[in-house]
Amino acid sequence: MAVVSSNIKVMENIALKSSNSYGIQVTVTCSNIQLTNNDVDGMTGKVLLPSEAGFDGMYLTSANGSKYKVTVGNNGQFIVSLVQ
């Protein structure tokens, strides 16, 4: 039986030199999972987060009230997208 979780924020965790495969691992059965400001490590990698399950980033709101999702691409550049 798959574990299903949704609408969860995972924030401010420190898990260095973990013996787990990943510091944080989210499955595709989850939805709307937001990771923010976590310093984690695992044997295989830091985070396993399928794009359909959520994102590693934050939401910001501009002065006019528009809401944006901010993430970082593999090249280090910020990716900013308007949230409808």
mmCIF file of C-alpha atoms in Angstrom:
data_model
loop_
_atom_site.group_PDB
_atom_site.id
_atom_site.type_symbol
_atom_site.label_atom_id
_atom_site.label_comp_id
_atom_site.label_asym_id
_atom_site.label_seq_id
_atom_site.Cartn_x
_atom_site.Cartn_y
_atom_site.Cartn_z
ATOM 1 C CA MET A 1 0.000 0.000 0.000
ATOM 2 C CA ALA A 2 1.469 3.352 -1.044
ATOM 3 C CA VAL A 3 1.675 6.228 1.398
ATOM 4 C CA VAL A 4 -0.210 9.265 0.116
ATOM 5 C CA SER A 5 0.554 12.730 1.473
ATOM 6 C CA SER A 6 -0.303 16.171 0.156
ATOM 7 C CA ASN A 7 0.084 19.848 0.983
ATOM 8 C CA ILE A 8 3.148 19.445 3.217
ATOM 9 C CA LYS A 9 6.127 21.758 3.814
ATOM 10 C CA VAL A 10 9.460 20.182 4.782
ATOM 11 C CA MET A 11 11.656 22.968 6.145
ATOM 12 C CA GLU A 12 14.827 23.675 8.143
ATOM 13 C CA ASN A 13 16.142 20.098 8.442
ATOM 14 C CA ILE A 14 19.777 19.118 8.933
ATOM 15 C CA ALA A 15 20.706 15.492 8.213
ATOM 16 C CA LEU A 16 24.337 15.205 7.157
ATOM 17 C CA LYS A 17 26.127 11.920 6.476
ATOM 18 C CA SER A 18 22.871 9.971 6.567
ATOM 19 C CA SER A 19 23.000 6.223 5.967
ATOM 20 C CA ASN A 20 19.679 6.492 4.078
ATOM 21 C CA SER A 21 19.671 6.563 0.275
ATOM 22 C CA TYR A 22 18.541 10.204 0.299
ATOM 23 C CA GLY A 23 18.401 12.896 2.964
ATOM 24 C CA ILE A 24 14.789 13.522 1.910
ATOM 25 C CA GLN A 25 12.854 11.167 -0.354
ATOM 26 C CA VAL A 26 9.346 11.866 -1.677
ATOM 27 C CA THR A 27 7.367 9.354 -3.741
ATOM 28 C CA VAL A 28 5.131 10.012 -6.750
ATOM 29 C CA THR A 29 2.084 9.112 -4.636
ATOM 30 C CA CYS A 30 2.546 12.459 -2.854
ATOM 31 C CA SER A 31 1.407 15.842 -4.167
ATOM 32 C CA ASN A 32 2.116 19.500 -3.479
ATOM 33 C CA ILE A 33 5.179 18.820 -1.294
ATOM 34 C CA GLN A 34 7.358 21.918 -0.776
ATOM 35 C CA LEU A 35 10.971 21.577 0.397
ATOM 36 C CA THR A 36 12.658 24.726 1.695
ATOM 37 C CA ASN A 37 16.043 25.409 3.310
ATOM 38 C CA ASN A 38 17.076 21.831 4.099
ATOM 39 C CA ASP A 39 20.737 20.828 4.541
ATOM 40 C CA VAL A 40 20.608 17.070 3.973
ATOM 41 C CA ASP A 41 22.729 14.315 2.464
ATOM 42 C CA GLY A 42 22.321 10.621 1.721
ATOM 43 C CA MET A 43 24.301 7.730 0.280
ATOM 44 C CA THR A 44 22.838 8.233 -3.231
ATOM 45 C CA GLY A 45 21.984 11.944 -3.133
ATOM 46 C CA LYS A 46 20.593 14.838 -1.160
ATOM 47 C CA VAL A 47 16.959 14.877 -2.274
ATOM 48 C CA LEU A 48 14.757 12.627 -4.393
ATOM 49 C CA LEU A 49 11.678 14.657 -5.315
ATOM 50 C CA PRO A 50 9.776 13.784 -8.507
ATOM 51 C CA SER A 51 8.561 16.975 -10.209
ATOM 52 C CA GLU A 52 4.970 15.728 -10.204
ATOM 53 C CA ALA A 53 5.123 15.364 -6.393
ATOM 54 C CA GLY A 54 6.328 18.855 -5.506
ATOM 55 C CA PHE A 55 9.291 21.205 -5.640
ATOM 56 C CA ASP A 56 12.372 22.387 -3.753
ATOM 57 C CA GLY A 57 12.013 26.147 -3.478
ATOM 58 C CA MET A 58 9.837 28.864 -2.038
ATOM 59 C CA TYR A 59 6.901 31.127 -2.703
ATOM 60 C CA LEU A 60 7.354 34.901 -2.733
ATOM 61 C CA THR A 61 4.721 37.615 -2.958
ATOM 62 C CA SER A 62 5.373 40.924 -4.709
ATOM 63 C CA ALA A 63 4.206 44.322 -3.456
ATOM 64 C CA ASN A 64 1.192 44.202 -5.801
ATOM 65 C CA GLY A 65 0.092 40.831 -4.323
ATOM 66 C CA SER A 66 1.228 38.552 -7.167
ATOM 67 C CA LYS A 67 2.478 35.166 -5.931
ATOM 68 C CA TYR A 68 5.598 33.568 -7.456
ATOM 69 C CA LYS A 69 7.240 30.148 -7.139
ATOM 70 C CA VAL A 70 11.050 30.355 -7.050
ATOM 71 C CA THR A 71 13.369 27.397 -7.654
ATOM 72 C CA VAL A 72 16.995 26.987 -8.781
ATOM 73 C CA GLY A 73 17.920 25.333 -12.081
ATOM 74 C CA ASN A 74 20.866 22.955 -12.556
ATOM 75 C CA ASN A 75 22.879 25.881 -13.926
ATOM 76 C CA GLY A 76 22.372 27.875 -10.691
ATOM 77 C CA GLN A 77 19.915 30.371 -12.152
ATOM 78 C CA PHE A 78 16.656 31.221 -10.423
ATOM 79 C CA ILE A 79 13.485 30.013 -12.123
ATOM 80 C CA VAL A 80 10.560 32.264 -11.285
ATOM 81 C CA SER A 81 7.011 31.439 -12.304
ATOM 82 C CA LEU A 82 3.756 33.214 -11.572
ATOM 83 C CA VAL A 83 1.301 31.169 -9.493
ATOM 84 C CA GLN A 84 -2.271 31.534 -10.728
#
